[in-house]
Amino acid sequence: MTQQPIEAGAVDSTVTRDARLGADGVASGDAPMSREQVLEAYRLMLQSQAIDDLAIKLQRLKRVGLYAPVQGQEAAVVGSALALDPRRDWLVPASREQPAMIRHGLPLVNFFAGYMGRLDSAGIPEGVKLLPRQQAIAAQLPHAAGLAWAMKLRKERAAVMVYCGDGASSEGDFHESLNLAGVMHVPLVVVVINNQYAISTPFHKQTAAQSLASRAIGYGMPGIAVDGNDLFAVYAASDDAVRRALDGGGPTLIECRTYRVGFHNTSDNPNDYREQEEVSAALADDPTTRVERYVLAQGLLSPGAMAQLKVEIRAELDAVQRSVADLPRPEADFIFQNVYDVLPARTEQQRAETVKEDRR
Amino acid sequence: MTQQPIEAGAVDSTVTRDARLGADGVASGDAPMSREQVLEAYRLMLQSQAIDDLAIKLQRLKRVGLYAPVQGQEAAVVGSALALDPRRDWLVPASREQPAMIRHGLPLVNFFAGYMGRLDSAGIPEGVKLLPRQQAIAAQLPHAAGLAWAMKLRKERAAVMVYCGDGASSEGDFHESLNLAGVMHVPLVVVVINNQYAISTPFHKQTAAQSLASRAIGYGMPGIAVDGNDLFAVYAASDDAVRRALDGGGPTLIECRTYRVGFHNTSDNPNDYREQEEVSAALADDPTTRVERYVLAQGLLSPGAMAQLKVEIRAELDAVQRSVADLPRPEADFIFQNVYDVLPARTEQQRAETVKEDRR
Amino acid sequence: MQEPQTVAAAEDMSILEAIRAALFAEMARDERVLVFGMDVGTLGGVFRVTQGLQQHFGGDRVFDTPLAEGAIVGASVGLAIGGMIPVPEIQFLGFTYQAFHQIGPQLARFRSRSRGRYPMPVTIRAPDGGGVRTPEFHADAVESQFTQTPGIKIVCPAFPDDARNMLSMAIRDPDPVLFVEPQRLYRTVRGPVTVRDDPLPFGRARIVRQGSDVTLIAWSAAVHLCLTAASELQSAGISASVLDLRTLVPLDVAGLVQAVTSTGRAVVVHEAPLTGGFGAEISATLHEEAFLSLDSPVIRVGGRDVPYPPGALEDAFLPTVPRIVSAARKAVEG
Amino acid sequence: MQEPQTVAAAEDMSILEAIRAALFAEMARDERVLVFGMDVGTLGGVFRVTQGLQQHFGGDRVFDTPLAEGAIVGASVGLAIGGMIPVPEIQFLGFTYQAFHQIGPQLARFRSRSRGRYPMPVTIRAPDGGGVRTPEFHADAVESQFTQTPGIKIVCPAFPDDARNMLSMAIRDPDPVLFVEPQRLYRTVRGPVTVRDDPLPFGRARIVRQGSDVTLIAWSAAVHLCLTAASELQSAGISASVLDLRTLVPLDVAGLVQAVTSTGRAVVVHEAPLTGGFGAEISATLHEEAFLSLDSPVIRVGGRDVPYPPGALEDAFLPTVPRIVSAARKAVEG
Ligand SMILES: Cc1ncc(C[n+]2csc(CCOP(=O)(O)OP(=O)(O)O)c2C)c(N)n1
Ligand SMILES: Cc1ncc(C[n+]2csc(CCOP(=O)(O)OP(=O)(O)O)c2C)c(N)n1
Ligand SMILES: [Mg+2]
Ligand SMILES: [Mg+2]
């Protein structure tokens, strides 16, 4: 063992891609997505913006508790999720990947029911290969590694895509699960949405690393950093990674560099910790606008059809939201459901008490 | 932020050193250590072997509880520790760095008292800049990062060296503390003793990474992998890292590749999980033998003086061991000492009870 | 349970202001005191508890850390060894889960492991508790989990005055302290704060309301539920004492026994799930120490034995005033 | 508390053999069962509990993992979602500290968080307990810490028969189970093992010795201390029952009450530090549920409220037979 040659510098597994869809909406090289895919992506990005707007409005009306907007990260989230086949692959969200969850099969009603406290309707339907949002930062990563491991053990041809943030990359769970995924060589795609902030903490206070993708080398997997505002670059990297996973090539780490344009969540005020100029710069490079320009330039939609689409999206959401508002609120004993397969006797007694108290 | 250029591959911070002191005991290039340092190292390595032998013997006689030998790792442990100035720098051990702890100032009596249950005498004396051994794998790493941070905040010119194993590199604590050390840019030297095993688990089941040093890039610090059986290579890398730390250059990760020749500890039997050939190969490249050949070839010691030295070392240890055996065993209420500055009333009552019971 | 001498005139503050005042005072008093954690620096904390500290004391003494609770606590151990007095914040007590291995087994034991060489003057601050419809984990009141790892003290103030003085005491304490801040009360409970220079040591419970029929025992936000319940009980002709435990470790066994002996009946209230909650310790202790003075068994009112639910349902989970009132009635009337 | 029907003849086994037999049986019965953790594969575990499993079932079903407890438990969550039945080993219960954030807040809550979509048929095996002079952490009996995170069951067998049957039950249980193995008893306690195909559900305590003056309550290794103490008490003219709790969650409240009512006196014994230990829960529950049947208060005998000491001093820390005997005398004689 001591005789093994000392490596002449570890091999750098970080690959970098050139920009594919620039801020001007012009694609360099062949588009990695079909026209249908581009339109699906565009629709999802628009829908994401509309959901942000609606959920924030509902939060202000106290009909939604807390909401964390996607704004600015649409290309990163949508471009990666589109590389999955929802009937085949699994999606493991952190807590800011709304369009990915919906694209993967979470019905809009269930989605809004979750935010609006209609808990009986808020579950993930049977058959939808999706995990619930995770509120403990990075805790979903080992789950995803284990799930990918299960796919491998069962010889199911399926990939697992898991999301986390730049902040999450500092947690022990990040490290332990990527290392495990590497050594078990499981079909996992880790998408780090590096939006430059963890609440108020900027990326340069999160780590001294130049890139998070560079961590891949320490886990023996390929890593790639892409412009997270470039739909095509994100999709191409994700598609590569999913294919590799399906072909037994093991896990991949993808870092999408983007920017959290909005507040951290509805109880945050970013003016307390960052300059407006920074936000303006990011706003000037809105990822959806890039796609919109492309869609128009390529004639995928006419300006009229585009305007129509936006109206439709908002109308649909509003209808859903109104139908959710009509759903019943959960009974008090909801909290005892699904704690165990069969409630322990003592807890069953607490349930009975709760029901009685609630009736009073 | 999204406008920042996507890096053309992250810079690889892993530097590799050529062998300095080969298996034949011949140094290539200038020796990085003075004659006195080589002799000090040689003595410490011999002493480490003698401690292994004695402690294992005492364990078999049930006078020591459990012992984890250093055998095979002497160059890695001694070469790194020698780069420290014990009056200036701090040493944070894992649990298999006996010669480093002794070199850093832990008196032999206290050392043996710890293993032999003479707890009243087993402490680290005031002024010795050393932490106790750590039984929770990797838990010492954030302590060391914090300690180095304190040095920086206090503007003390001091480095902190912390040890951990290849197994430890998989724990979340490893990641969290290296990332913290990187971003706080603290004077820390992390020495990973990669002895190829964590109990029975070989390195290739621990991680898919080619090198642990390669992880440094993900924390924004320099990383270096050295032949851990090469005293000069280990020393040179450690000395560089300590200097960098003292000069405000931040942390360094050093991976020493070596081999755990002995059992994991006195209750382990390595024949259950590895081939004898592998051990024989490692035995054939004993790091102390390398130094011994060098010492003889350079005429630093005559064969007679060398034999004499070995006798002296064993005699000293035996005397210490016998004097420790004469020390009193701790009283039952030792367990209540140092739990708090002042014991809570209820615990004080337990202490009184314990004393009473013990007298019965 | 007599309070010591006052050294400054009382000032009206919220709990949040009281905590901030203590941080300012201790940082000014001792330059070894450091405040750090996620978002505590530039932002001043997600609740703005640490607002102004970084501007006042500089980025070397008040800083934002990476998102890693284990490292925040683990680094505190090293900072303490290096001569500093760390006051780390864990953003919510429910994220001490991530640092659990560095709290009980490391921070709490380092004095003992090092045979006294390295005391740990570290104060971990963390908000907890329900009633404010936070997302999952943000309300988990898991203080009792730290009572199984001796070496750490657990302080749970319910009033601005205690928050102010006990945080100062915690920071000056040579031992580690978990300082739990009731987030629901941060801005809603105001009261007079009198800075004490030589406060009583930890481990003194306080009677915050005198009564003769039953003693309601609580700490943290639940103290205020008990006060409300006591008022309701008063209207029903039941006179209830309220005992604020203030610290779980050290536990004021004598104070507990005295308070309960005077009424012969007790109800203990906490937000954590009932089973394994610290109410069990209080009940067991009281039965051991005051069995003959008890006219009826100590009744516990806790959270339900289920995971903390989504905000919309937290009232079904939490101890409520009606539940406390009916437990007290049961204690008194059988 | 009647035991169900036998389906195979009794065989004499150690606890270790019983556990291994259960693993073999469940892996053979259901190919979704996976065994993994540190050193469980090639080596067969540091105690050799899993010896032979990898040879028999192959490296895909029995494997060594990296040294990361959080990932071991966290991956189990994902493996369960993916349709497997994970039986991870944590090398010692004292290293569940490192996985704490993945056990209570994740594994235990996943069924509830996913509204029933993802049940968690995961059994975490971990040895614990003192008396064998292990290094720090290796003896920590921290089972009570998991009683504050509902959703997980806690099983603590003391006899080979229970170890065998309850491990099978745990693996077949759709909910997560923490299965605590008393390392001190692994090879020292032997007894008949009868494989039951349809065992009683969890949550049934068992009277392992009948007596009339006092009930000694315990689980895990402490049951055997209580049996020894009961023999000693017998010589002194005191007739003691011993109740083996077997599971902490679910808790057999009815069985507890019945066992204690019949003697009117109780002592509860555990290895964890006294304060916040599960003995408090037992005591509180008994007082709540059986106050009028108690002739004297429930007495707790636990570990001392200090960190687990080095091996040489563990007897000063642990509950011992003399301490149990004198507690029982006090319960009986006042
Ligand atoms: C373990 C844990 N620690 C702290 C928090 C509080 N918290 C919620 S979001 C957040 C920042 C997350 O940053 P990042 O991972 O970059 O994701 P982003 O919010 O940018 O999408 C923090 C600290 C938490 N939820 N979980
Ligand atoms: C947190 C934790 N998990 C598990 C163990 C049990 N254990 C003791 S030593 C060891 C292997 C350590 O391997 P490595 O870090 O390579 O150090 P080495 O023993 O090779 O020096 C393990 C798993 C432990 N002590 N701490
Ligand atoms: Mg972020
Ligand atoms: Mg090793």
PDB file of N, CA and C in Angstrom, chain B residues 143-203:
ATOM      1  N   HIS B 143     -13.343  21.170  16.774  1.00  0.00           N
ATOM      2  CA  HIS B 143     -12.665  21.773  17.934  1.00  0.00           C
ATOM      3  C   HIS B 143     -11.369  22.442  17.470  1.00  0.00           C
ATOM      4  N   ALA B 144     -10.643  21.720  16.638  1.00  0.00           N
ATOM      5  CA  ALA B 144      -9.372  22.254  16.157  1.00  0.00           C
ATOM      6  C   ALA B 144      -9.587  23.495  15.308  1.00  0.00           C
ATOM      7  N   ALA B 145     -10.630  23.462  14.478  1.00  0.00           N
ATOM      8  CA  ALA B 145     -10.928  24.633  13.655  1.00  0.00           C
ATOM      9  C   ALA B 145     -11.236  25.830  14.547  1.00  0.00           C
ATOM     10  N   GLY B 146     -12.006  25.598  15.598  1.00  0.00           N
ATOM     11  CA  GLY B 146     -12.351  26.678  16.536  1.00  0.00           C
ATOM     12  C   GLY B 146     -11.133  27.186  17.276  1.00  0.00           C
ATOM     13  N   LEU B 147     -10.267  26.268  17.655  1.00  0.00           N
ATOM     14  CA  LEU B 147      -9.055  26.657  18.375  1.00  0.00           C
ATOM     15  C   LEU B 147      -8.159  27.509  17.470  1.00  0.00           C
ATOM     16  N   ALA B 148      -8.033  27.106  16.222  1.00  0.00           N
ATOM     17  CA  ALA B 148      -7.220  27.886  15.282  1.00  0.00           C
ATOM     18  C   ALA B 148      -7.837  29.260  15.063  1.00  0.00           C
ATOM     19  N   TRP B 149      -9.140  29.280  15.053  1.00  0.00           N
ATOM     20  CA  TRP B 149      -9.864  30.532  14.899  1.00  0.00           C
ATOM     21  C   TRP B 149      -9.561  31.458  16.096  1.00  0.00           C
ATOM     22  N   ALA B 150      -9.542  30.864  17.280  1.00  0.00           N
ATOM     23  CA  ALA B 150      -9.205  31.655  18.472  1.00  0.00           C
ATOM     24  C   ALA B 150      -7.801  32.245  18.333  1.00  0.00           C
ATOM     25  N   MET B 151      -6.872  31.458  17.821  1.00  0.00           N
ATOM     26  CA  MET B 151      -5.506  31.969  17.649  1.00  0.00           C
ATOM     27  C   MET B 151      -5.507  33.175  16.721  1.00  0.00           C
ATOM     28  N   LYS B 152      -6.279  33.047  15.663  1.00  0.00           N
ATOM     29  CA  LYS B 152      -6.353  34.152  14.699  1.00  0.00           C
ATOM     30  C   LYS B 152      -6.982  35.391  15.335  1.00  0.00           C
ATOM     31  N   LEU B 153      -8.079  35.183  16.042  1.00  0.00           N
ATOM     32  CA  LEU B 153      -8.768  36.328  16.655  1.00  0.00           C
ATOM     33  C   LEU B 153      -7.882  36.997  17.700  1.00  0.00           C
ATOM     34  N   ARG B 154      -7.123  36.193  18.413  1.00  0.00           N
ATOM     35  CA  ARG B 154      -6.247  36.746  19.457  1.00  0.00           C
ATOM     36  C   ARG B 154      -4.933  37.245  18.886  1.00  0.00           C
ATOM     37  N   LYS B 155      -4.768  37.079  17.595  1.00  0.00           N
ATOM     38  CA  LYS B 155      -3.516  37.484  16.932  1.00  0.00           C
ATOM     39  C   LYS B 155      -2.300  36.821  17.573  1.00  0.00           C
ATOM     40  N   GLU B 156      -2.517  35.590  17.996  1.00  0.00           N
ATOM     41  CA  GLU B 156      -1.383  34.808  18.501  1.00  0.00           C
ATOM     42  C   GLU B 156      -0.727  34.118  17.330  1.00  0.00           C
ATOM     43  N   ARG B 157       0.569  34.175  17.258  1.00  0.00           N
ATOM     44  CA  ARG B 157       1.271  33.480  16.175  1.00  0.00           C
ATOM     45  C   ARG B 157       1.405  32.016  16.565  1.00  0.00           C
ATOM     46  N   ALA B 158       0.432  31.228  16.189  1.00  0.00           N
ATOM     47  CA  ALA B 158       0.414  29.822  16.574  1.00  0.00           C
ATOM     48  C   ALA B 158      -0.367  29.031  15.543  1.00  0.00           C
ATOM     49  N   ALA B 159       0.067  27.806  15.293  1.00  0.00           N
ATOM     50  CA  ALA B 159      -0.668  26.915  14.403  1.00  0.00           C
ATOM     51  C   ALA B 159      -1.341  25.822  15.225  1.00  0.00           C
ATOM     52  N   VAL B 160      -2.391  25.269  14.670  1.00  0.00           N
ATOM     53  CA  VAL B 160      -3.069  24.127  15.291  1.00  0.00           C
ATOM     54  C   VAL B 160      -2.960  22.960  14.318  1.00  0.00           C
ATOM     55  N   MET B 161      -2.468  21.829  14.810  1.00  0.00           N
ATOM     56  CA  MET B 161      -2.418  20.636  13.964  1.00  0.00           C
ATOM     57  C   MET B 161      -3.414  19.620  14.506  1.00  0.00           C
ATOM     58  N   VAL B 162      -4.250  19.118  13.621  1.00  0.00           N
ATOM     59  CA  VAL B 162      -5.254  18.140  14.047  1.00  0.00           C
ATOM     60  C   VAL B 162      -5.111  16.885  13.199  1.00  0.00           C
ATOM     61  N   TYR B 163      -5.299  15.744  13.846  1.00  0.00           N
ATOM     62  CA  TYR B 163      -5.198  14.462  13.158  1.00  0.00           C
ATOM     63  C   TYR B 163      -6.575  13.835  12.957  1.00  0.00           C
ATOM     64  N   CYS B 164      -6.698  13.076  11.891  1.00  0.00           N
ATOM     65  CA  CYS B 164      -7.849  12.192  11.766  1.00  0.00           C
ATOM     66  C   CYS B 164      -7.491  11.067  10.807  1.00  0.00           C
ATOM     67  N   GLY B 165      -8.348  10.063  10.750  1.00  0.00           N
ATOM     68  CA  GLY B 165      -8.071   8.912   9.899  1.00  0.00           C
ATOM     69  C   GLY B 165      -8.818   8.968   8.575  1.00  0.00           C
ATOM     70  N   ASP B 166      -8.545   7.987   7.738  1.00  0.00           N
ATOM     71  CA  ASP B 166      -9.271   7.881   6.474  1.00  0.00           C
ATOM     72  C   ASP B 166     -10.753   7.638   6.741  1.00  0.00           C
ATOM     73  N   GLY B 167     -11.049   6.853   7.755  1.00  0.00           N
ATOM     74  CA  GLY B 167     -12.450   6.635   8.106  1.00  0.00           C
ATOM     75  C   GLY B 167     -13.110   7.946   8.506  1.00  0.00           C
ATOM     76  N   ALA B 168     -12.416   8.720   9.319  1.00  0.00           N
ATOM     77  CA  ALA B 168     -12.958   9.989   9.805  1.00  0.00           C
ATOM     78  C   ALA B 168     -13.327  10.931   8.672  1.00  0.00           C
ATOM     79  N   SER B 169     -12.646  10.773   7.547  1.00  0.00           N
ATOM     80  CA  SER B 169     -12.886  11.702   6.440  1.00  0.00           C
ATOM     81  C   SER B 169     -14.297  11.576   5.874  1.00  0.00           C
ATOM     82  N   SER B 170     -15.018  10.520   6.246  1.00  0.00           N
ATOM     83  CA  SER B 170     -16.386  10.364   5.741  1.00  0.00           C
ATOM     84  C   SER B 170     -17.442  11.017   6.622  1.00  0.00           C
ATOM     85  N   GLU B 171     -17.059  11.411   7.830  1.00  0.00           N
ATOM     86  CA  GLU B 171     -18.034  11.992   8.760  1.00  0.00           C
ATOM     87  C   GLU B 171     -18.373  13.433   8.380  1.00  0.00           C
ATOM     88  N   GLY B 172     -19.570  13.829   8.679  1.00  0.00           N
ATOM     89  CA  GLY B 172     -19.984  15.211   8.478  1.00  0.00           C
ATOM     90  C   GLY B 172     -19.080  16.205   9.182  1.00  0.00           C
ATOM     91  N   ASP B 173     -18.586  15.852  10.362  1.00  0.00           N
ATOM     92  CA  ASP B 173     -17.703  16.766  11.098  1.00  0.00           C
ATOM     93  C   ASP B 173     -16.461  17.145  10.298  1.00  0.00           C
ATOM     94  N   PHE B 174     -15.964  16.202   9.512  1.00  0.00           N
ATOM     95  CA  PHE B 174     -14.781  16.481   8.685  1.00  0.00           C
ATOM     96  C   PHE B 174     -15.100  17.626   7.740  1.00  0.00           C
ATOM     97  N   HIS B 175     -16.167  17.472   7.035  1.00  0.00           N
ATOM     98  CA  HIS B 175     -16.582  18.443   6.021  1.00  0.00           C
ATOM     99  C   HIS B 175     -16.879  19.808   6.635  1.00  0.00           C
ATOM    100  N   GLU B 176     -17.701  19.792   7.658  1.00  0.00           N
ATOM    101  CA  GLU B 176     -18.137  21.066   8.239  1.00  0.00           C
ATOM    102  C   GLU B 176     -16.951  21.857   8.780  1.00  0.00           C
ATOM    103  N   SER B 177     -15.998  21.147   9.368  1.00  0.00           N
ATOM    104  CA  SER B 177     -14.904  21.876  10.001  1.00  0.00           C
ATOM    105  C   SER B 177     -13.879  22.330   8.977  1.00  0.00           C
ATOM    106  N   LEU B 178     -13.641  21.531   7.951  1.00  0.00           N
ATOM    107  CA  LEU B 178     -12.696  22.001   6.928  1.00  0.00           C
ATOM    108  C   LEU B 178     -13.268  23.182   6.165  1.00  0.00           C
ATOM    109  N   ASN B 179     -14.569  23.109   5.894  1.00  0.00           N
ATOM    110  CA  ASN B 179     -15.171  24.241   5.200  1.00  0.00           C
ATOM    111  C   ASN B 179     -15.113  25.509   6.057  1.00  0.00           C
ATOM    112  N   LEU B 180     -15.396  25.342   7.344  1.00  0.00           N
ATOM    113  CA  LEU B 180     -15.327  26.493   8.253  1.00  0.00           C
ATOM    114  C   LEU B 180     -13.898  27.035   8.318  1.00  0.00           C
ATOM    115  N   ALA B 181     -12.942  26.139   8.440  1.00  0.00           N
ATOM    116  CA  ALA B 181     -11.541  26.570   8.524  1.00  0.00           C
ATOM    117  C   ALA B 181     -11.151  27.325   7.257  1.00  0.00           C
ATOM    118  N   GLY B 182     -11.638  26.842   6.119  1.00  0.00           N
ATOM    119  CA  GLY B 182     -11.310  27.501   4.861  1.00  0.00           C
ATOM    120  C   GLY B 182     -11.872  28.910   4.807  1.00  0.00           C
ATOM    121  N   VAL B 183     -13.127  29.035   5.152  1.00  0.00           N
ATOM    122  CA  VAL B 183     -13.766  30.341   4.984  1.00  0.00           C
ATOM    123  C   VAL B 183     -13.299  31.326   6.060  1.00  0.00           C
ATOM    124  N   MET B 184     -12.932  30.807   7.226  1.00  0.00           N
ATOM    125  CA  MET B 184     -12.413  31.706   8.270  1.00  0.00           C
ATOM    126  C   MET B 184     -10.900  31.905   8.109  1.00  0.00           C
ATOM    127  N   HIS B 185     -10.308  31.125   7.225  1.00  0.00           N
ATOM    128  CA  HIS B 185      -8.882  31.286   6.896  1.00  0.00           C
ATOM    129  C   HIS B 185      -8.016  31.216   8.159  1.00  0.00           C
ATOM    130  N   VAL B 186      -8.184  30.132   8.876  1.00  0.00           N
ATOM    131  CA  VAL B 186      -7.523  30.009  10.188  1.00  0.00           C
ATOM    132  C   VAL B 186      -6.245  29.170  10.083  1.00  0.00           C
ATOM    133  N   PRO B 187      -5.349  29.326  11.026  1.00  0.00           N
ATOM    134  CA  PRO B 187      -4.051  28.643  10.981  1.00  0.00           C
ATOM    135  C   PRO B 187      -4.148  27.178  11.420  1.00  0.00           C
ATOM    136  N   LEU B 188      -4.736  26.370  10.559  1.00  0.00           N
ATOM    137  CA  LEU B 188      -4.991  24.966  10.893  1.00  0.00           C
ATOM    138  C   LEU B 188      -4.251  24.062   9.909  1.00  0.00           C
ATOM    139  N   VAL B 189      -3.694  22.990  10.436  1.00  0.00           N
ATOM    140  CA  VAL B 189      -3.101  21.965   9.576  1.00  0.00           C
ATOM    141  C   VAL B 189      -3.833  20.658   9.875  1.00  0.00           C
ATOM    142  N   VAL B 190      -4.532  20.156   8.872  1.00  0.00           N
ATOM    143  CA  VAL B 190      -5.283  18.916   9.054  1.00  0.00           C
ATOM    144  C   VAL B 190      -4.442  17.776   8.486  1.00  0.00           C
ATOM    145  N   VAL B 191      -4.070  16.840   9.344  1.00  0.00           N
ATOM    146  CA  VAL B 191      -3.266  15.715   8.898  1.00  0.00           C
ATOM    147  C   VAL B 191      -4.145  14.462   8.893  1.00  0.00           C
ATOM    148  N   VAL B 192      -4.453  13.993   7.708  1.00  0.00           N
ATOM    149  CA  VAL B 192      -5.236  12.760   7.604  1.00  0.00           C
ATOM    150  C   VAL B 192      -4.254  11.599   7.523  1.00  0.00           C
ATOM    151  N   ILE B 193      -4.321  10.733   8.505  1.00  0.00           N
ATOM    152  CA  ILE B 193      -3.484   9.531   8.476  1.00  0.00           C
ATOM    153  C   ILE B 193      -4.294   8.477   7.728  1.00  0.00           C
ATOM    154  N   ASN B 194      -4.037   8.397   6.446  1.00  0.00           N
ATOM    155  CA  ASN B 194      -4.758   7.414   5.640  1.00  0.00           C
ATOM    156  C   ASN B 194      -4.009   6.082   5.731  1.00  0.00           C
ATOM    157  N   ASN B 195      -4.423   5.274   6.692  1.00  0.00           N
ATOM    158  CA  ASN B 195      -3.758   3.986   6.911  1.00  0.00           C
ATOM    159  C   ASN B 195      -4.511   2.850   6.229  1.00  0.00           C
ATOM    160  N   GLN B 196      -5.336   3.218   5.284  1.00  0.00           N
ATOM    161  CA  GLN B 196      -6.028   2.263   4.390  1.00  0.00           C
ATOM    162  C   GLN B 196      -7.192   1.518   5.042  1.00  0.00           C
ATOM    163  N   TYR B 197      -7.355   1.677   6.336  1.00  0.00           N
ATOM    164  CA  TYR B 197      -8.442   0.944   6.998  1.00  0.00           C
ATOM    165  C   TYR B 197      -9.150   1.803   8.043  1.00  0.00           C
ATOM    166  N   ALA B 198     -10.435   1.548   8.156  1.00  0.00           N
ATOM    167  CA  ALA B 198     -11.221   2.001   9.303  1.00  0.00           C
ATOM    168  C   ALA B 198     -11.779   0.691   9.880  1.00  0.00           C
ATOM    169  N   ILE B 199     -11.187   0.260  10.971  1.00  0.00           N
ATOM    170  CA  ILE B 199     -11.406  -1.103  11.473  1.00  0.00           C
ATOM    171  C   ILE B 199     -11.207  -2.050  10.285  1.00  0.00           C
ATOM    172  N   SER B 200     -12.286  -2.686   9.799  1.00  0.00           N
ATOM    173  CA  SER B 200     -12.113  -3.660   8.708  1.00  0.00           C
ATOM    174  C   SER B 200     -12.364  -3.065   7.335  1.00  0.00           C
ATOM    175  N   THR B 201     -12.791  -1.813   7.309  1.00  0.00           N
ATOM    176  CA  THR B 201     -13.255  -1.244   6.043  1.00  0.00           C
ATOM    177  C   THR B 201     -12.094  -0.632   5.260  1.00  0.00           C
ATOM    178  N   PRO B 202     -11.786  -1.179   4.095  1.00  0.00           N
ATOM    179  CA  PRO B 202     -10.651  -0.660   3.333  1.00  0.00           C
ATOM    180  C   PRO B 202     -10.989   0.675   2.681  1.00  0.00           C
ATOM    181  N   PHE B 203      -9.948   1.385   2.309  1.00  0.00           N
ATOM    182  CA  PHE B 203     -10.118   2.733   1.773  1.00  0.00           C
ATOM    183  C   PHE B 203     -11.067   2.769   0.572  1.00  0.00           C
TER     184      PHE B 203
END
